[in-house]
Tab-separated table of C-alpha atoms in Angstrom:
chain	number	residue	atom	x	y	z
A	1	UNK	CA	-26.117	-20.164	9.262
A	2	UNK	CA	-23.159	-21.351	7.154
A	3	UNK	CA	-25.446	-22.007	4.217
A	4	UNK	CA	-27.018	-18.647	4.588
A	5	UNK	CA	-23.625	-16.854	4.816
A	6	UNK	CA	-22.270	-18.810	1.745
A	7	UNK	CA	-25.152	-17.866	-0.466
A	8	UNK	CA	-24.932	-14.225	0.532
A	9	UNK	CA	-21.208	-14.117	-0.049
A	10	UNK	CA	-21.582	-15.884	-3.380
A	11	UNK	CA	-24.317	-13.466	-4.425
A	12	UNK	CA	-22.207	-10.476	-3.620
A	13	UNK	CA	-18.998	-11.729	-5.430
A	14	UNK	CA	-21.226	-12.498	-8.455
A	15	UNK	CA	-22.793	-9.107	-8.485
A	16	UNK	CA	-19.623	-7.108	-7.683
A	17	UNK	CA	-16.617	-9.083	-9.137
A	18	UNK	CA	-18.229	-10.331	-12.430
A	19	UNK	CA	-20.066	-7.176	-13.176
A	20	UNK	CA	-19.373	-5.233	-16.250
A	21	UNK	CA	-18.576	-2.121	-14.344
A	22	UNK	CA	-16.121	-4.040	-12.003
A	23	UNK	CA	-14.274	-5.664	-14.977
A	24	UNK	CA	-14.050	-2.249	-16.725
A	25	UNK	CA	-12.699	-0.769	-13.567
A	26	UNK	CA	-9.971	-3.305	-13.154
A	27	UNK	CA	-9.090	-3.115	-16.833
A	28	UNK	CA	-8.708	0.725	-16.752
A	29	UNK	CA	-6.766	0.484	-13.496
A	30	UNK	CA	-4.364	-1.933	-15.234
A	31	UNK	CA	-4.000	0.325	-18.162
A	32	UNK	CA	-3.181	3.105	-15.721
A	33	UNK	CA	-0.517	1.135	-14.047
A	34	UNK	CA	1.008	0.301	-17.457
A	35	UNK	CA	1.308	3.967	-18.220
A	36	UNK	CA	2.828	4.717	-14.921
A	37	UNK	CA	5.375	2.007	-15.384
A	38	UNK	CA	6.300	2.424	-19.027
A	39	UNK	CA	5.689	6.047	-19.908
A	40	UNK	CA	8.388	7.508	-17.879
A	41	UNK	CA	10.903	5.133	-19.370
A	42	UNK	CA	9.779	5.714	-22.961
A	43	UNK	CA	9.518	9.508	-22.401
A	44	UNK	CA	12.877	9.614	-20.724
A	45	UNK	CA	14.687	7.166	-23.174
A	46	UNK	CA	17.578	9.006	-24.645
A	47	UNK	CA	16.830	12.337	-23.111
A	48	UNK	CA	18.342	12.071	-19.682
A	49	UNK	CA	21.663	10.444	-18.430
A	50	UNK	CA	23.635	10.469	-15.392
A	51	UNK	CA	26.843	12.349	-15.283
A	52	UNK	CA	30.002	10.384	-14.491
A	53	UNK	CA	33.232	12.273	-13.336
A	54	UNK	CA	36.316	10.456	-14.017
A	55	UNK	CA	39.686	11.237	-12.460
A	56	UNK	CA	43.161	10.151	-13.362
A	57	UNK	CA	42.554	9.352	-17.041
A	58	UNK	CA	43.912	11.002	-20.132
A	59	UNK	CA	41.783	12.789	-22.668
A	60	UNK	CA	41.847	9.710	-24.868
A	61	UNK	CA	41.009	7.334	-22.116
A	62	UNK	CA	38.155	9.628	-20.933
A	63	UNK	CA	36.879	9.574	-24.541
A	64	UNK	CA	36.959	5.713	-24.500
A	65	UNK	CA	35.197	5.601	-21.218
A	66	UNK	CA	32.575	7.736	-22.939
A	67	UNK	CA	32.093	5.208	-25.666
A	68	UNK	CA	31.806	2.348	-23.224
A	69	UNK	CA	29.143	4.341	-21.407
A	70	UNK	CA	26.777	5.414	-24.057
A	71	UNK	CA	24.001	6.059	-21.692
A	72	UNK	CA	25.947	8.390	-19.300
A	73	UNK	CA	27.512	11.830	-19.640
A	74	UNK	CA	31.217	11.100	-18.900
A	75	UNK	CA	33.329	14.249	-18.202
A	76	UNK	CA	36.901	14.816	-16.817
A	77	UNK	CA	36.619	15.529	-13.049
A	78	UNK	CA	38.799	17.939	-10.934
A	79	UNK	CA	41.160	16.392	-8.379
A	80	UNK	CA	39.257	15.871	-5.049
A	81	UNK	CA	35.860	15.962	-6.795
A	82	UNK	CA	32.887	14.579	-4.820
A	83	UNK	CA	29.537	13.320	-5.997
A	84	UNK	CA	26.615	15.715	-6.000
A	85	UNK	CA	23.008	15.501	-7.188
A	86	UNK	CA	24.032	16.760	-10.725
A	87	UNK	CA	26.972	14.370	-10.835
A	88	UNK	CA	25.972	11.315	-8.982
A	89	UNK	CA	29.141	9.143	-9.830
A	90	UNK	CA	32.693	9.976	-9.442
A	91	UNK	CA	35.469	7.359	-10.407
A	92	UNK	CA	39.040	7.967	-9.530
A	93	UNK	CA	41.686	5.849	-11.295
A	94	UNK	CA	45.149	5.604	-9.811
A	95	UNK	CA	48.025	3.269	-10.092
A	96	UNK	CA	46.904	1.664	-6.720
A	97	UNK	CA	43.381	0.927	-8.020
A	98	UNK	CA	39.982	2.495	-8.550
A	99	UNK	CA	38.101	4.325	-5.956
A	100	UNK	CA	34.349	4.943	-6.974
A	101	UNK	CA	31.742	7.085	-5.029
A	102	UNK	CA	28.040	7.412	-5.557
A	103	UNK	CA	25.754	10.203	-4.365
A	104	UNK	CA	23.341	7.733	-2.891
A	105	UNK	CA	23.904	4.352	-1.490
A	106	UNK	CA	20.810	3.068	-3.242
A	107	UNK	CA	22.673	3.489	-6.461
A	108	UNK	CA	25.764	1.297	-5.647
A	109	UNK	CA	24.699	-1.218	-8.142
A	110	UNK	CA	24.657	1.180	-10.951
A	111	UNK	CA	27.959	2.448	-9.794
A	112	UNK	CA	29.492	-0.974	-9.993
A	113	UNK	CA	28.517	-1.258	-13.597
A	114	UNK	CA	29.789	2.274	-14.393
A	115	UNK	CA	33.153	1.496	-12.687
A	116	UNK	CA	33.708	-1.771	-14.549
A	117	UNK	CA	33.439	0.177	-17.885
A	118	UNK	CA	35.769	2.722	-16.645
A	119	UNK	CA	38.289	-0.023	-15.779
A	120	UNK	CA	38.247	-1.213	-19.445
A	121	UNK	CA	39.242	2.280	-20.373
A	122	UNK	CA	41.958	2.549	-17.740
A	123	UNK	CA	43.982	-0.479	-18.937
A	124	UNK	CA	46.889	1.737	-20.060
A	125	UNK	CA	47.359	3.156	-16.629
A	126	UNK	CA	48.876	-0.047	-15.474
A	127	UNK	CA	47.909	-3.728	-14.804
A	128	UNK	CA	47.397	-3.100	-11.088
A	129	UNK	CA	44.572	-0.633	-11.680
A	130	UNK	CA	42.527	-3.088	-13.764
A	131	UNK	CA	42.916	-6.018	-11.475
A	132	UNK	CA	42.660	-4.400	-8.011
A	133	UNK	CA	39.317	-4.949	-6.316
A	134	UNK	CA	36.815	-1.984	-6.547
A	135	UNK	CA	36.416	0.425	-3.621
A	136	UNK	CA	32.808	1.425	-3.802
A	137	UNK	CA	31.191	3.953	-1.260
A	138	UNK	CA	28.354	6.460	-1.116
A	139	UNK	CA	27.965	10.024	0.312
A	140	UNK	CA	24.399	9.346	1.666
A	141	UNK	CA	22.996	6.171	2.890
A	142	UNK	CA	19.412	5.971	1.678
A	143	UNK	CA	19.184	2.264	1.094
A	144	UNK	CA	17.320	-0.335	3.092
A	145	UNK	CA	15.487	1.361	5.962
A	146	UNK	CA	14.228	4.381	4.037
A	147	UNK	CA	13.164	2.284	1.170
A	148	UNK	CA	11.289	-0.065	3.338
A	149	UNK	CA	9.507	2.804	5.168
A	150	UNK	CA	8.415	4.432	1.906
A	151	UNK	CA	7.414	1.346	0.141
A	152	UNK	CA	5.450	0.207	3.214
A	153	UNK	CA	3.645	3.586	3.406
A	154	UNK	CA	2.659	3.486	-0.262
A	155	UNK	CA	1.433	-0.096	-0.161
A	156	UNK	CA	-0.546	0.315	3.106
A	157	UNK	CA	-2.193	3.472	1.997
A	158	UNK	CA	-3.194	1.869	-1.344
A	159	UNK	CA	-4.821	-1.032	0.513
A	160	UNK	CA	-6.445	1.377	3.032
A	161	UNK	CA	-8.013	3.269	0.211
A	162	UNK	CA	-9.451	-0.073	-1.083
A	163	UNK	CA	-10.731	-0.705	2.335
A	164	UNK	CA	-12.678	2.550	2.585
A	165	UNK	CA	-13.892	2.263	-0.939
A	166	UNK	CA	-15.277	-1.266	-0.385
A	167	UNK	CA	-16.656	-0.411	2.958
A	168	UNK	CA	-18.672	2.442	1.483
A	169	UNK	CA	-19.951	-0.177	-1.096
A	170	UNK	CA	-21.335	-2.190	1.789
A	171	UNK	CA	-23.227	0.862	3.163
A	172	UNK	CA	-24.472	1.588	-0.264
A	173	UNK	CA	-25.734	-2.030	-1.022
A	174	UNK	CA	-27.621	-2.284	2.264
A	175	UNK	CA	-29.226	1.004	1.684
A	176	UNK	CA	-30.309	0.061	-1.762
A	177	UNK	CA	-31.754	-3.251	-0.681
A	178	UNK	CA	-33.807	-1.552	2.105
A	179	UNK	CA	-35.124	1.097	-0.486
A	180	UNK	CA	-35.987	-1.671	-2.965
A	181	UNK	CA	-37.615	-3.690	-0.232
A	182	UNK	CA	-35.470	-6.705	-0.912
A	183	UNK	CA	-34.822	-7.102	2.704
A	184	UNK	CA	-38.500	-7.858	3.219
A	185	UNK	CA	-37.880	-11.011	1.177
A	186	UNK	CA	-34.519	-11.966	2.575
A	187	UNK	CA	-35.057	-11.382	6.370
A	188	UNK	CA	-37.790	-14.088	6.848
A	189	UNK	CA	-35.252	-16.645	5.585
A	190	UNK	CA	-31.842	-15.187	6.399
A	191	UNK	CA	-30.529	-14.086	9.748
A	192	UNK	CA	-29.696	-10.345	9.919
A	193	UNK	CA	-26.148	-11.201	11.076
A	194	UNK	CA	-25.576	-13.594	8.134
A	195	UNK	CA	-26.912	-10.901	5.821
A	196	UNK	CA	-24.478	-8.289	7.161
A	197	UNK	CA	-21.430	-10.563	7.285
A	198	UNK	CA	-22.296	-11.901	3.961
A	199	UNK	CA	-22.108	-8.229	2.518
A	200	UNK	CA	-18.929	-7.684	4.332
A	201	UNK	CA	-17.017	-10.826	3.366
A	202	UNK	CA	-18.329	-10.704	-0.242
A	203	UNK	CA	-17.185	-6.965	-0.595
A	204	UNK	CA	-13.937	-7.682	0.995
A	205	UNK	CA	-13.082	-10.574	-1.173
A	206	UNK	CA	-13.898	-8.568	-4.322
A	207	UNK	CA	-11.715	-5.880	-3.102
A	208	UNK	CA	-8.945	-8.162	-2.246
A	209	UNK	CA	-9.144	-10.022	-5.661
A	210	UNK	CA	-9.031	-6.786	-7.595
A	211	UNK	CA	-6.122	-5.367	-5.588
A	212	UNK	CA	-4.165	-8.711	-6.092
A	213	UNK	CA	-4.787	-8.483	-9.903
A	214	UNK	CA	-3.617	-4.993	-10.075
A	215	UNK	CA	-0.629	-5.592	-7.812
A	216	UNK	CA	0.247	-8.689	-9.911
A	217	UNK	CA	0.041	-6.525	-13.008
A	218	UNK	CA	2.239	-3.855	-11.546
A	219	UNK	CA	4.968	-6.351	-10.439
A	220	UNK	CA	4.781	-8.114	-13.727
A	221	UNK	CA	5.273	-4.802	-15.717
A	222	UNK	CA	8.181	-3.744	-13.484
A	223	UNK	CA	9.963	-6.986	-14.162
A	224	UNK	CA	9.184	-6.683	-17.863
A	225	UNK	CA	10.676	-3.241	-17.747
A	226	UNK	CA	13.750	-4.485	-16.029
A	227	UNK	CA	13.106	-2.754	-12.731
A	228	UNK	CA	14.139	-5.138	-9.950
A	229	UNK	CA	15.046	-2.412	-7.325
A	230	UNK	CA	13.879	-3.349	-3.882
A	231	UNK	CA	11.770	-6.104	-5.451
A	232	UNK	CA	12.205	-8.338	-2.335
A	233	UNK	CA	11.085	-5.424	0.002
A	234	UNK	CA	7.842	-4.880	-2.208
A	235	UNK	CA	6.874	-8.516	-1.825
A	236	UNK	CA	7.595	-8.794	1.742
A	237	UNK	CA	5.704	-5.531	2.630
A	238	UNK	CA	2.743	-6.535	0.489
A	239	UNK	CA	2.316	-9.914	2.157
A	240	UNK	CA	2.016	-8.224	5.652
A	241	UNK	CA	-0.193	-5.487	4.246
A	242	UNK	CA	-2.708	-7.979	2.836
A	243	UNK	CA	-3.168	-9.672	6.081
A	244	UNK	CA	-3.900	-6.354	7.648
A	245	UNK	CA	-6.124	-5.446	4.779
A	246	UNK	CA	-8.260	-8.348	5.651
A	247	UNK	CA	-8.390	-7.472	9.385
A	248	UNK	CA	-9.035	-3.854	8.641
A	249	UNK	CA	-11.822	-4.573	6.312
A	250	UNK	CA	-13.431	-6.736	8.683
A	251	UNK	CA	-13.577	-3.921	11.169
A	252	UNK	CA	-14.328	-0.956	8.796
A	253	UNK	CA	-16.833	-3.161	6.820
A	254	UNK	CA	-18.741	-4.004	9.939
A	255	UNK	CA	-18.813	-0.442	10.975
A	256	UNK	CA	-19.944	0.910	7.620
A	257	UNK	CA	-22.382	-2.082	7.453
A	258	UNK	CA	-23.836	-1.050	10.798
A	259	UNK	CA	-24.372	2.505	9.542
A	260	UNK	CA	-25.940	1.232	6.382
A	261	UNK	CA	-28.295	-0.675	8.453
A	262	UNK	CA	-29.677	2.509	9.851
A	263	UNK	CA	-30.205	4.312	6.582
A	264	UNK	CA	-33.267	3.979	4.283
A	265	UNK	CA	-32.893	7.060	2.043
A	266	UNK	CA	-29.943	8.546	0.089
A	267	UNK	CA	-30.407	11.815	2.100
A	268	UNK	CA	-29.214	9.930	5.179
A	269	UNK	CA	-25.796	9.144	3.638
A	270	UNK	CA	-23.941	12.300	4.189
A	271	UNK	CA	-24.970	12.870	7.693
A	272	UNK	CA	-23.897	9.404	8.726
A	273	UNK	CA	-20.790	8.756	6.567
A	274	UNK	CA	-18.949	12.018	7.081
A	275	UNK	CA	-17.779	11.214	10.611
A	276	UNK	CA	-16.509	7.804	9.344
A	277	UNK	CA	-14.718	9.722	6.581
A	278	UNK	CA	-13.065	11.977	9.031
A	279	UNK	CA	-11.819	8.916	11.029
A	280	UNK	CA	-10.314	7.861	7.799
A	281	UNK	CA	-8.596	11.005	7.390
A	282	UNK	CA	-7.234	10.883	10.934
A	283	UNK	CA	-5.745	7.527	10.087
A	284	UNK	CA	-3.982	8.993	6.987
A	285	UNK	CA	-2.554	11.779	9.151
A	286	UNK	CA	-1.313	9.202	11.750
A	287	UNK	CA	0.549	7.396	9.045
A	288	UNK	CA	2.188	10.419	7.817
A	289	UNK	CA	3.357	11.190	11.389
A	290	UNK	CA	4.479	7.636	11.915
A	291	UNK	CA	6.797	8.103	8.873
A	292	UNK	CA	8.843	10.453	10.962
A	293	UNK	CA	8.706	8.586	14.158
A	294	UNK	CA	7.446	4.983	14.016
A	295	UNK	CA	8.880	4.063	17.334
A	296	UNK	CA	7.093	6.936	19.220
A	297	UNK	CA	4.919	6.277	22.363
A	298	UNK	CA	1.764	7.597	20.698
A	299	UNK	CA	2.317	5.132	17.816
A	300	UNK	CA	2.677	2.263	20.263
A	301	UNK	CA	-0.755	3.115	21.599
A	302	UNK	CA	-2.560	3.770	18.343
A	303	UNK	CA	-1.239	0.610	16.854
A	304	UNK	CA	-3.611	-1.197	19.197
A	305	UNK	CA	-6.680	0.934	18.417
A	306	UNK	CA	-8.940	0.060	15.321
A	307	UNK	CA	-8.783	1.443	12.585
A	308	UNK	CA	-5.443	2.918	13.138
A	309	UNK	CA	-3.911	-0.462	13.751
A	310	UNK	CA	-4.964	-1.654	10.075
A	311	UNK	CA	-2.282	0.646	8.818
A	312	UNK	CA	0.107	1.450	11.590
A	313	UNK	CA	0.947	-2.145	12.368
A	314	UNK	CA	2.242	-3.208	8.990
A	315	UNK	CA	4.195	0.088	8.647
A	316	UNK	CA	5.811	-0.282	12.067
A	317	UNK	CA	6.489	-3.991	11.438
A	318	UNK	CA	8.341	-3.300	8.322
A	319	UNK	CA	10.540	-0.775	9.968
A	320	UNK	CA	11.278	-3.060	12.896
A	321	UNK	CA	9.261	-1.200	15.571
A	322	UNK	CA	6.350	-3.777	15.987
A	323	UNK	CA	6.808	-7.030	17.816
A	324	UNK	CA	5.023	-10.234	17.042
A	325	UNK	CA	3.335	-10.018	20.466
A	326	UNK	CA	2.290	-6.413	19.685
A	327	UNK	CA	0.815	-7.579	16.421
A	328	UNK	CA	-1.154	-10.443	18.062
A	329	UNK	CA	-2.480	-8.104	20.562
A	330	UNK	CA	-3.743	-5.597	17.818
A	331	UNK	CA	-5.176	-8.459	15.685
A	332	UNK	CA	-7.086	-9.676	18.684
A	333	UNK	CA	-8.482	-6.246	19.440
A	334	UNK	CA	-9.534	-5.458	15.891
A	335	UNK	CA	-11.275	-8.881	15.466
A	336	UNK	CA	-13.189	-8.447	18.747
A	337	UNK	CA	-14.265	-4.946	17.769
A	338	UNK	CA	-15.352	-6.247	14.376
A	339	UNK	CA	-17.346	-9.023	16.123
A	340	UNK	CA	-19.171	-6.539	18.456
A	341	UNK	CA	-19.874	-4.060	15.652
A	342	UNK	CA	-21.402	-6.729	13.353
A	343	UNK	CA	-23.761	-7.965	16.264
A	344	UNK	CA	-24.792	-4.343	16.857
A	345	UNK	CA	-25.244	-3.723	13.163
A	346	UNK	CA	-27.396	-6.852	12.759
A	347	UNK	CA	-29.609	-5.711	15.642
A	348	UNK	CA	-29.844	-2.125	14.106
A	349	UNK	CA	-30.654	-3.659	10.763
A	350	UNK	CA	-33.622	-5.597	12.093
A	351	UNK	CA	-35.004	-2.563	13.994
A	352	UNK	CA	-34.358	-0.184	10.976
A	353	UNK	CA	-36.568	-2.315	8.694
A	354	UNK	CA	-39.527	-1.882	10.978
A	355	UNK	CA	-38.719	1.771	11.957
A	356	UNK	CA	-39.826	4.946	9.962
A	357	UNK	CA	-36.439	6.511	10.315
A	358	UNK	CA	-32.671	5.939	11.312
A	359	UNK	CA	-33.178	7.977	14.483
A	360	UNK	CA	-36.181	5.813	15.608
A	361	UNK	CA	-34.142	2.612	14.992
A	362	UNK	CA	-31.215	4.029	17.120
A	363	UNK	CA	-33.570	4.976	19.894
A	364	UNK	CA	-35.025	1.430	19.924
A	365	UNK	CA	-31.642	-0.097	19.878
A	366	UNK	CA	-30.445	1.792	22.983
A	367	UNK	CA	-33.802	1.306	24.828
A	368	UNK	CA	-33.585	-2.505	24.187
A	369	UNK	CA	-29.860	-2.523	25.264
A	370	UNK	CA	-30.551	-0.663	28.487
A	371	UNK	CA	-33.412	-2.945	29.347
A	372	UNK	CA	-31.120	-5.893	28.957
A	373	UNK	CA	-28.392	-4.296	30.979
A	374	UNK	CA	-30.782	-3.495	33.780
A	375	UNK	CA	-32.178	-7.082	33.748
């Protein structure tokens, strides 16, 4: 069976990964990513700047600060001024030191850079002001937890989109080979289970390789553009999400493969795949709801039920709501379900080849199952 499985997997990878359409698709995706990364920076270069309100400086010192901060709009602030969305940085210089405040905590790094330039402009206020340690604070804390949650959601949903796309490809491939009567040549030499798993593993490998290529391109372009914000979070989230991509694809790939085993005509596709697409939409809605309450009881329950677990578990783990034991339980459930679905799909595939329609194959499947249960 290993030799059969290896041959089918290699065939799928060769047909899908190295095909002209696949290479063009990856190339176009990389170009789109490049546009998303670099275009906003080129379009916004020199046209938008953050306003910095400085307090306690003379007009000459404020002008000097503006020279030292050419990428910012430096203005003289009124006493007691606080940061706003329009003025995200406020720097107050006194003879006791410098107190700097940002509108959001995620921009404290930028605030530190801005404040160091204001220090140079404040040398005439007194030596204490230039040597005192900076006091940095923020009005709103939007840093680690929010960033982790949003990054996890984006990464997980992108991978889930790849799962559904490649799972649909499994269905299409099985249906086409049945229409072209290729299975008549394969089944005498290849077990149906090997054929189904070969399709699933091959398509999943292709999807993972393509996703990793696009992800590596995106990270490389962000680094080249000088954007290292939350880079450690992105890498950590991506690692967990890739593991659950594999688990989720084993489940959905087996499910779509079982569905594809029943179909022999293109007209069968909408009637059978629409319910599966509705389940995918429910998964998207569940993740949107989990953004608001990742620790809710309903999220605990759904995180153990496939295919919801494929996206909820990495999202909840990133926010600290999912334990290692919970992840192990969810992984065991989704692997067990994938195995059962693949066995059922292989049996359906065998019956569907000899049946005149998908309905007849399903009836034969349940008739055989009921007889075995009665025996």
